[in-house]
Coordinates of C-alpha atoms in Angstrom, one line a residue:
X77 CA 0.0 0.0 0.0
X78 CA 1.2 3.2 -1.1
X79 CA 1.9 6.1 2.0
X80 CA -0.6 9.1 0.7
X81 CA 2.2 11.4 2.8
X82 CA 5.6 10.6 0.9
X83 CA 4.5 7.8 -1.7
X84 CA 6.5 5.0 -0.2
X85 CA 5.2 1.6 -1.8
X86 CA 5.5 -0.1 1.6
X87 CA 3.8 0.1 4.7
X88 CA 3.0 -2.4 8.1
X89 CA -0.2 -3.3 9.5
X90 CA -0.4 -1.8 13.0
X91 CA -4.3 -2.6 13.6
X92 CA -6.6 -4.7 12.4
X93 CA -10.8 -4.4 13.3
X94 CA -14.1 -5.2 11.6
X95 CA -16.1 -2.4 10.8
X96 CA -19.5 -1.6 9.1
X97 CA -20.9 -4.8 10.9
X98 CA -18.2 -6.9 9.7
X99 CA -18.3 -5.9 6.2
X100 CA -15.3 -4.2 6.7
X101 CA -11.8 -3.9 7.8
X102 CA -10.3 -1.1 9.1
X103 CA -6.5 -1.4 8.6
X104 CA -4.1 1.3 10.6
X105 CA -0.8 1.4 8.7
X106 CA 2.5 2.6 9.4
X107 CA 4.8 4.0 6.5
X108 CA 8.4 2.2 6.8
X109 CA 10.2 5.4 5.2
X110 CA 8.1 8.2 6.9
X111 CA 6.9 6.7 10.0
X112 CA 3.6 8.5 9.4
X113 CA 0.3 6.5 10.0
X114 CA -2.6 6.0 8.0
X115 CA -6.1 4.1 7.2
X116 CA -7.1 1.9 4.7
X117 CA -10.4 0.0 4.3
X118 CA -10.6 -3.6 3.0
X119 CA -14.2 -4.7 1.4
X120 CA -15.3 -7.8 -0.6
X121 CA -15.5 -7.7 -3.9
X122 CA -19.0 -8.8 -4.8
X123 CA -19.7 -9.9 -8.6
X124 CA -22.7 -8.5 -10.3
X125 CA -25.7 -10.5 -10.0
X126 CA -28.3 -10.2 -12.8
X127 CA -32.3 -10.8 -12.7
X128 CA -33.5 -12.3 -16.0
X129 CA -37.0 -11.2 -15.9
X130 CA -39.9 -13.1 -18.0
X131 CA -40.3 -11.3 -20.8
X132 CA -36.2 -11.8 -21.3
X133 CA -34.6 -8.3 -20.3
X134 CA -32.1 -8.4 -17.9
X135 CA -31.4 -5.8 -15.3
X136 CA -29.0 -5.2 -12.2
X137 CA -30.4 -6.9 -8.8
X138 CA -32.1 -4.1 -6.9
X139 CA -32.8 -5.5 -3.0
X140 CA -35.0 -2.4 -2.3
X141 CA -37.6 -3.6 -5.2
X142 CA -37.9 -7.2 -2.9
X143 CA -38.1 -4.6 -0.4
X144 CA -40.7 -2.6 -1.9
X145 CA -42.5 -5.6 -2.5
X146 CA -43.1 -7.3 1.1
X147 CA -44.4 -3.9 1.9
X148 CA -46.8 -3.4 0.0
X149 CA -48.0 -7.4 1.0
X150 CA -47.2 -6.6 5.0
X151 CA -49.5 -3.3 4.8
X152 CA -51.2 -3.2 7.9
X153 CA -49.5 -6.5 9.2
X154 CA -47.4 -7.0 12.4
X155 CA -44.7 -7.7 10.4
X156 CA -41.5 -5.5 11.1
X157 CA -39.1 -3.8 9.3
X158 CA -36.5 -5.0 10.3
X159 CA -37.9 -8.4 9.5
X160 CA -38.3 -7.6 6.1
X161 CA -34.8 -6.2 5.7
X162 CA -33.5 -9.6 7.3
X163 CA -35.7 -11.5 4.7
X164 CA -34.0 -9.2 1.8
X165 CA -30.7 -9.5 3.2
X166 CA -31.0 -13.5 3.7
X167 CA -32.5 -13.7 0.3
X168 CA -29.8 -11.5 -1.7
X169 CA -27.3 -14.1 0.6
X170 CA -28.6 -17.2 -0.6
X171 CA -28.5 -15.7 -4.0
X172 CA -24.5 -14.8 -3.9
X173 CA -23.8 -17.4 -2.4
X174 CA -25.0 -19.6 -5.1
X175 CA -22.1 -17.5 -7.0
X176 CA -24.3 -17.7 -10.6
X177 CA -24.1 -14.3 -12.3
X178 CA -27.3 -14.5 -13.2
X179 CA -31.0 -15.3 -11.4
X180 CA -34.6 -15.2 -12.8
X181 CA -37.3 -13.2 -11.3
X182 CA -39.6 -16.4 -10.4
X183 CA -36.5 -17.1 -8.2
X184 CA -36.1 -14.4 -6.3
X185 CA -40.1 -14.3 -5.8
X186 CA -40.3 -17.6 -5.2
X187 CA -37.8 -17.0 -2.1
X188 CA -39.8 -14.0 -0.9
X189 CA -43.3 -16.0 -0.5
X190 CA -41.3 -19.2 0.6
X191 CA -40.1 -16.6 3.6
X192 CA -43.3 -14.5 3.8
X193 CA -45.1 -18.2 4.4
X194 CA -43.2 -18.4 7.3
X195 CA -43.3 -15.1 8.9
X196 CA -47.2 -13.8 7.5
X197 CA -49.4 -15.9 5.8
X198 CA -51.8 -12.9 5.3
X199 CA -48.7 -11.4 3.8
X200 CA -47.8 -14.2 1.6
X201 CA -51.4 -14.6 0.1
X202 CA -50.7 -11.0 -0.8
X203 CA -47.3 -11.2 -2.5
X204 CA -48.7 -14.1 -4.0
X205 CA -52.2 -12.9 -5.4
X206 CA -49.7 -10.1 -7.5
X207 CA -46.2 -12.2 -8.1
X208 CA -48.4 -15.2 -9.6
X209 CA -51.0 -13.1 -11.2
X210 CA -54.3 -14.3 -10.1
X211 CA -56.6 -14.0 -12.7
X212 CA -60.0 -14.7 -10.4
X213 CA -61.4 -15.9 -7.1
X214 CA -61.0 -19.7 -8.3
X215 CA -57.3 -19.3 -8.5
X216 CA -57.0 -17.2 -5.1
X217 CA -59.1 -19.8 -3.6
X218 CA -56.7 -22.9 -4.8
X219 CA -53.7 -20.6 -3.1
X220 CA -55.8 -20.7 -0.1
X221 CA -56.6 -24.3 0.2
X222 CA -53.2 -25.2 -0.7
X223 CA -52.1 -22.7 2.2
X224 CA -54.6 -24.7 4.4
X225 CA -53.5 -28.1 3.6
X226 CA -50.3 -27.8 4.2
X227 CA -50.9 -26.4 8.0
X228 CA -52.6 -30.1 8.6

């Protein structure tokens, strides 16, 4: 690492920490031909991960539109926040850690009602009604039942 006060190309590590919840480290160098100190910060390098949507397009994955979605289902539901932020954070995990550049939409929302199930079926029902398009009552009532079943 390269001193930003003289240029040197060498340094030692005095101090090593997480930061940003573990994200991060926080590195406190020393210059070997100054003696000054200075701070560096040490990330992951995450690859890109791509949603291939239905109709074919492709765009970046956006974890504020899964987000967005279990809102709108968990209107008026005692489901937290910070519940759905672990759901979007454990999803977009699961996701990397399958280290595939690319994912399909019915993945992702097929991960967001497996987790709503859990947490709010009221929720679910709802993500589910708009993510799998029901057409009419007869479909939302087979979503029900199935929802029924599998609680006996």
């Amino acid at each position: 690492m390269k001193c930003p006060h003289c240029g040197f190309a060498d340094s030692k590590v005095i101090d090593s920490r997480p930061a940003e919840e573990g994200t991060t480290i926080r590195r406190r160098r020393e210059c070997l031909s100054c003696q000054k100190r200075f701070t560096t910060y040490e990330i992951v390098e995450r690859m890109p991960l791509v949603v291939v949507k239905r109709d074919g397009s492709c765009q970046a994955f956006d974890k504020i539109k899964i987000i967005n979605g279990m809102l709108r289902a968990c209107e008026k539901r005692p489901v937290s926040m910070t519940e759905i932020e672990k759901i979007a954070d454990d999803i977009e995990q699961e996701l990397r850690s399958k280290l595939e550049s690319e994912v399909s939409s019915d993945r992702i929302g097929e991960l967001v009602m497996e987790r709503l199930k859990a947490v709010d079926e009221v929720a679910y029902v709802r993500f589910a009604s708009v993510y799998r398009s029901f057409k009419d009552i007869n479909t939302f009532m087979a979503e029900l039942t199935k929802l029924m079943d599998s609680k006996n």
